[in-house]
mmCIF file of C-alpha atoms in Angstrom:
data_model
loop_
_atom_site.group_PDB
_atom_site.id
_atom_site.type_symbol
_atom_site.label_atom_id
_atom_site.label_comp_id
_atom_site.label_asym_id
_atom_site.label_seq_id
_atom_site.Cartn_x
_atom_site.Cartn_y
_atom_site.Cartn_z
ATOM 1 C CA GLU A 25 6.291 -2.026 -16.677
ATOM 2 C CA TYR A 26 7.133 -5.316 -14.970
ATOM 3 C CA ALA A 27 8.695 -6.841 -18.090
ATOM 4 C CA CYS A 28 10.984 -3.816 -18.572
ATOM 5 C CA ALA A 29 12.046 -3.814 -14.920
ATOM 6 C CA ALA A 30 12.680 -7.571 -15.005
ATOM 7 C CA GLU A 31 14.794 -7.329 -18.149
ATOM 8 C CA ASP A 32 16.748 -4.421 -16.651
ATOM 9 C CA LEU A 33 17.460 -6.503 -13.544
ATOM 10 C CA ALA A 34 18.468 -9.560 -15.589
ATOM 11 C CA THR A 35 20.953 -7.463 -17.589
ATOM 12 C CA TYR A 36 22.307 -5.948 -14.379
ATOM 13 C CA LEU A 37 22.762 -9.376 -12.794
ATOM 14 C CA ARG A 38 24.693 -10.641 -15.816
ATOM 15 C CA GLU A 39 27.023 -7.653 -15.475
ATOM 16 C CA TYR A 40 27.366 -8.392 -11.762
ATOM 17 C CA LYS A 41 28.451 -11.982 -12.508
ATOM 18 C CA GLU A 42 31.267 -10.626 -14.686
ATOM 19 C CA CYS A 43 32.551 -8.242 -12.009
ATOM 20 C CA THR A 44 35.822 -9.272 -10.353
ATOM 21 C CA ASP A 45 36.338 -6.287 -8.042
ATOM 22 C CA TYR A 46 34.989 -7.201 -4.574
ATOM 23 C CA GLU A 47 33.938 -3.695 -3.514
ATOM 24 C CA VAL A 48 32.293 -2.901 -6.842
ATOM 25 C CA ALA A 49 30.472 -6.255 -6.730
ATOM 26 C CA ARG A 50 29.237 -5.534 -3.191
ATOM 27 C CA LYS A 51 27.783 -2.188 -4.275
ATOM 28 C CA MET A 52 26.204 -3.789 -7.336
ATOM 29 C CA ARG A 53 24.654 -6.432 -5.085
ATOM 30 C CA MET A 54 23.020 -3.752 -2.915
ATOM 31 C CA GLU A 55 21.666 -2.020 -6.030
ATOM 32 C CA ALA A 56 20.338 -5.323 -7.362
ATOM 33 C CA LEU A 57 18.467 -5.925 -4.075
ATOM 34 C CA VAL A 58 16.744 -2.558 -4.518
ATOM 35 C CA LYS A 59 15.711 -3.672 -8.018
ATOM 36 C CA PHE A 60 14.389 -6.965 -6.608
ATOM 37 C CA MET A 61 12.281 -5.019 -4.100
ATOM 38 C CA ALA A 62 10.900 -2.864 -6.890
ATOM 39 C CA LEU A 63 9.884 -5.969 -8.848
ATOM 40 C CA ARG A 64 8.098 -7.372 -5.807
ATOM 41 C CA SER A 65 6.220 -4.083 -5.454
ATOM 42 C CA ILE A 66 5.128 -4.034 -9.122
ATOM 43 C CA ALA A 67 4.036 -7.680 -8.912
ATOM 44 C CA ALA A 68 1.984 -6.992 -5.771
ATOM 45 C CA LYS A 69 0.187 -4.018 -7.309
ATOM 46 C CA GLY A 70 -0.597 -6.070 -10.390
ATOM 47 C CA LYS A 71 -2.489 -8.757 -8.488
ATOM 48 C CA VAL A 72 -4.613 -6.635 -6.125
ATOM 49 C CA LYS A 73 -7.780 -7.260 -8.156
ATOM 50 C CA GLN A 74 -7.189 -11.009 -8.096
ATOM 51 C CA ALA A 75 -6.476 -10.863 -4.351
ATOM 52 C CA ILE A 76 -9.776 -9.050 -3.780
ATOM 53 C CA ASP A 77 -11.618 -11.669 -5.868
ATOM 54 C CA PHE A 78 -9.964 -14.457 -3.859
ATOM 55 C CA CYS A 79 -10.991 -12.867 -0.547
ATOM 56 C CA ARG A 80 -14.563 -12.272 -1.708
ATOM 57 C CA THR A 81 -14.937 -15.884 -2.810
ATOM 58 C CA PHE A 82 -13.353 -17.192 0.375
ATOM 59 C CA LEU A 83 -15.366 -14.996 2.743
ATOM 60 C CA ALA A 84 -18.601 -15.946 0.977
ATOM 61 C CA ASN A 85 -18.228 -19.346 2.641
ATOM 62 C CA GLY A 86 -18.578 -17.692 6.045
ATOM 63 C CA LYS A 87 -15.061 -18.527 7.224
ATOM 64 C CA PRO A 88 -12.709 -15.871 8.642
ATOM 65 C CA LEU A 89 -9.399 -15.184 6.898
ATOM 66 C CA ILE A 90 -5.988 -13.826 7.923
ATOM 67 C CA LEU A 91 -4.419 -11.937 5.004
ATOM 68 C CA PHE A 92 -0.758 -10.896 4.966
ATOM 69 C CA CYS A 93 0.753 -8.221 2.757
ATOM 70 C CA SER A 94 3.494 -5.630 2.968
ATOM 71 C CA LEU A 95 2.918 -2.363 1.090
ATOM 72 C CA HIS A 96 0.671 0.249 2.704
ATOM 73 C CA GLU A 97 -0.974 1.012 -0.629
ATOM 74 C CA ILE A 98 -1.954 -2.660 -0.983
ATOM 75 C CA VAL A 99 -3.466 -2.569 2.518
ATOM 76 C CA ASP A 100 -5.387 0.588 1.550
ATOM 77 C CA GLU A 101 -6.787 -1.002 -1.619
ATOM 78 C CA LEU A 102 -7.892 -4.089 0.302
ATOM 79 C CA LYS A 103 -9.467 -1.998 3.056
ATOM 80 C CA LYS A 104 -11.354 -0.025 0.420
ATOM 81 C CA ALA A 105 -12.736 -3.285 -0.981
ATOM 82 C CA PHE A 106 -13.522 -4.675 2.494
ATOM 83 C CA PRO A 107 -14.462 -1.713 4.716
ATOM 84 C CA LYS A 108 -15.487 -4.016 7.597
ATOM 85 C CA ALA A 109 -12.043 -5.622 7.705
ATOM 86 C CA VAL A 110 -9.649 -4.781 10.538
ATOM 87 C CA THR A 111 -5.924 -4.138 10.122
ATOM 88 C CA VAL A 112 -2.666 -4.675 11.964
ATOM 89 C CA THR A 113 0.031 -2.579 10.287
ATOM 90 C CA GLY A 114 2.992 -0.415 11.175
ATOM 91 C CA ARG A 115 0.726 2.622 10.989
ATOM 92 C CA ASP A 116 -1.585 1.320 13.733
ATOM 93 C CA SER A 117 -0.993 2.076 17.412
ATOM 94 C CA MET A 118 -0.727 -0.772 19.931
ATOM 95 C CA MET A 119 -4.260 0.034 21.074
ATOM 96 C CA MET A 120 -5.580 -0.097 17.501
ATOM 97 C CA LYS A 121 -3.787 -3.402 16.857
ATOM 98 C CA GLN A 122 -5.249 -4.967 19.985
ATOM 99 C CA ALA A 123 -8.735 -3.713 19.097
ATOM 100 C CA ALA A 124 -8.360 -5.293 15.642
ATOM 101 C CA VAL A 125 -7.233 -8.614 17.119
ATOM 102 C CA ASP A 126 -10.095 -8.578 19.642
ATOM 103 C CA ALA A 127 -12.648 -7.871 16.890
ATOM 104 C CA PHE A 128 -11.291 -10.713 14.782
ATOM 105 C CA GLN A 129 -11.011 -13.189 17.639
ATOM 106 C CA SER A 130 -14.562 -12.439 18.809
ATOM 107 C CA GLY A 131 -16.030 -12.895 15.333
ATOM 108 C CA GLN A 132 -16.989 -9.243 14.824
ATOM 109 C CA ALA A 133 -14.613 -9.040 11.856
ATOM 110 C CA GLN A 134 -14.294 -11.788 9.261
ATOM 111 C CA LEU A 135 -11.112 -10.467 7.627
ATOM 112 C CA ILE A 136 -7.938 -9.203 9.271
ATOM 113 C CA ILE A 137 -5.347 -7.588 6.999
ATOM 114 C CA CYS A 138 -1.887 -7.786 8.512
ATOM 115 C CA SER A 139 1.439 -6.380 7.425
ATOM 116 C CA ILE A 140 4.193 -8.998 7.462
ATOM 117 C CA LYS A 141 6.415 -6.768 9.582
ATOM 118 C CA ALA A 142 3.812 -5.603 12.126
ATOM 119 C CA ALA A 143 1.982 -8.881 12.697
ATOM 120 C CA GLY A 144 4.756 -11.419 12.283
ATOM 121 C CA VAL A 145 5.400 -11.778 16.017
ATOM 122 C CA GLY A 146 3.343 -11.946 19.177
ATOM 123 C CA LEU A 147 -0.239 -11.987 17.891
ATOM 124 C CA THR A 148 -2.750 -14.763 18.475
ATOM 125 C CA LEU A 149 -5.241 -15.119 15.622
ATOM 126 C CA THR A 150 -6.722 -18.556 16.302
ATOM 127 C CA ALA A 151 -10.223 -17.445 15.240
ATOM 128 C CA SER A 152 -9.145 -18.542 11.751
ATOM 129 C CA SER A 153 -7.306 -21.612 10.520
ATOM 130 C CA ASN A 154 -6.833 -20.003 7.095
ATOM 131 C CA VAL A 155 -3.902 -17.752 6.193
ATOM 132 C CA ALA A 156 -3.305 -16.096 2.813
ATOM 133 C CA PHE A 157 -0.303 -14.177 1.494
ATOM 134 C CA CYS A 158 -1.037 -11.395 -0.983
ATOM 135 C CA GLU A 159 2.683 -10.571 -0.935
ATOM 136 C CA LEU A 160 5.347 -13.136 -0.136
ATOM 137 C CA PRO A 161 7.789 -12.687 2.735
ATOM 138 C CA TYR A 162 11.458 -12.714 1.786
ATOM 139 C CA THR A 163 12.529 -15.574 4.045
ATOM 140 C CA TYR A 164 11.358 -18.897 5.430
ATOM 141 C CA ALA A 165 11.587 -17.476 8.953
ATOM 142 C CA ASP A 166 9.260 -14.579 8.025
ATOM 143 C CA CYS A 167 6.839 -17.045 6.487
ATOM 144 C CA CYS A 168 6.763 -19.272 9.580
ATOM 145 C CA GLN A 169 6.323 -16.282 11.894
ATOM 146 C CA CYS A 170 3.246 -15.187 9.956
ATOM 147 C CA GLU A 171 1.735 -18.669 9.678
ATOM 148 C CA ASP A 172 2.285 -19.216 13.393
ATOM 149 C CA ARG A 173 -0.224 -16.472 14.238
ATOM 150 C CA ALA A 174 -2.939 -19.049 13.491
ATOM 151 C CA HIS A 175 -0.939 -21.987 14.900
ATOM 152 C CA ARG A 176 -1.195 -20.725 18.485
ATOM 153 C CA ILE A 177 -2.441 -22.613 21.538
ATOM 154 C CA GLY A 178 -6.203 -22.919 21.247
ATOM 155 C CA GLN A 179 -6.253 -23.664 17.516
ATOM 156 C CA LYS A 180 -8.348 -26.787 17.029
ATOM 157 C CA ASP A 181 -8.139 -27.092 13.248
ATOM 158 C CA ASN A 182 -5.341 -27.734 10.781
ATOM 159 C CA VAL A 183 -4.049 -24.430 9.414
ATOM 160 C CA THR A 184 -4.285 -23.951 5.641
ATOM 161 C CA CYS A 185 -2.025 -21.417 3.909
ATOM 162 C CA TYR A 186 -2.734 -19.862 0.509
ATOM 163 C CA TYR A 187 -0.036 -18.136 -1.539
ATOM 164 C CA LEU A 188 -1.313 -15.737 -4.203
ATOM 165 C CA LEU A 189 1.408 -15.849 -6.858
ATOM 166 C CA GLY A 190 1.613 -13.580 -9.886
ATOM 167 C CA ARG A 191 2.285 -15.641 -12.992
ATOM 168 C CA GLY A 192 5.702 -14.914 -14.510
ATOM 169 C CA THR A 193 6.770 -12.620 -11.654
ATOM 170 C CA ILE A 194 9.285 -12.465 -8.811
ATOM 171 C CA ASP A 195 6.695 -14.316 -6.703
ATOM 172 C CA ARG A 196 7.824 -17.599 -8.234
ATOM 173 C CA THR A 197 11.435 -16.875 -7.316
ATOM 174 C CA LEU A 198 10.596 -16.015 -3.710
ATOM 175 C CA TYR A 199 8.265 -19.002 -3.357
ATOM 176 C CA SER A 200 11.009 -21.292 -4.599
ATOM 177 C CA ILE A 201 13.512 -19.947 -2.066
ATOM 178 C CA ILE A 202 11.022 -20.119 0.814
ATOM 179 C CA HIS A 203 9.597 -23.569 0.137
ATOM 180 C CA ARG A 204 12.073 -25.444 -2.044
ATOM 181 C CA LYS A 205 15.424 -24.093 -0.910
ATOM 182 C CA LYS A 206 14.986 -24.513 2.825
ATOM 183 C CA SER A 207 18.664 -25.314 3.322
ATOM 184 C CA ILE A 208 19.269 -21.695 2.293
ATOM 185 C CA ALA A 209 16.072 -20.189 3.658
ATOM 186 C CA ASN A 210 16.465 -21.695 7.137
ATOM 187 C CA GLN A 211 19.798 -19.936 7.584
ATOM 188 C CA ILE A 212 18.423 -16.460 6.877
ATOM 189 C CA MET A 213 16.558 -15.037 9.857
ATOM 190 C CA ALA A 214 13.895 -12.373 9.743
ATOM 191 C CA SER A 215 14.445 -9.004 11.384
ATOM 192 C CA ASN A 216 12.229 -6.671 9.372
ATOM 193 C CA ASP A 217 10.461 -6.524 6.036
ATOM 194 C CA GLU A 218 13.546 -5.490 4.087
ATOM 195 C CA ILE A 219 15.131 -7.959 1.706
ATOM 196 C CA PRO A 220 18.111 -9.769 3.340
ATOM 197 C CA ASN A 221 21.509 -8.565 2.124
ATOM 198 C CA ASP A 222 23.239 -11.847 2.987
ATOM 199 C CA GLU A 223 25.433 -12.869 0.028
ATOM 200 C CA MET A 224 24.306 -16.511 0.187
ATOM 201 C CA TYR A 225 20.671 -15.428 -0.032
ATOM 202 C CA PHE A 226 21.458 -13.049 -2.881
ATOM 203 C CA ASN A 227 23.247 -15.763 -4.871
ATOM 204 C CA GLU A 228 20.243 -18.066 -4.534
ATOM 205 C CA LEU A 229 17.885 -15.228 -5.450
ATOM 206 C CA MET A 230 19.936 -14.399 -8.549
ATOM 207 C CA LYS A 231 20.199 -18.052 -9.631
ATOM 208 C CA GLU A 232 16.455 -18.650 -9.246
ATOM 209 C CA PHE A 233 15.592 -15.403 -11.030
ATOM 210 C CA LEU A 234 17.848 -16.049 -14.018
ATOM 211 C CA ASN A 235 17.136 -19.795 -14.196
ATOM 212 C CA PRO A 236 13.697 -20.447 -12.672
ATOM 213 C CA THR A 237 12.983 -24.020 -11.614
ATOM 214 C CA ILE A 238 9.213 -23.665 -11.128
#
């Protein structure tokens, strides 16, 4: 499924590069972003088992973990595997979010599963100095916002971040833009969990996807 979707997107992007009509190209760019989002979704679903294995191994050491993802169905799969985990997602009320944070901060919960959009701002999760991304944010700003939940006042340890990347998937492209193309990534600010439609970002995304450097 992923290979077919990736090849379809690659073909579409090559057609886009040949387009000379501005308005047509703009519409094609929006369609391509939808295809990029679909690839990210397929990649995320394909690595749920590995993400669960990673969490199990990590939690066996007795250390708490902050796990970020995006899709509700990924959150549901993780919660099924770790019923004692608490969540902070767009589906949770403010009261539920605060209860989850309190449980994690007090040590009652060892794992907190956060959606990138819902937990990216305003939460203090200093009970853990370990952050993992099951799904990658789209921008450097999103990434920093999530990591900063553990970097709050009161954190005594260095914060370690783990990025769970699917081999041969869009994850590599996003990771490259976030961590290797900071001149681009720093200029694109986060506002929600949708993929940015900035043309500069799109051009970098297309270039990295068609000609990966990592």
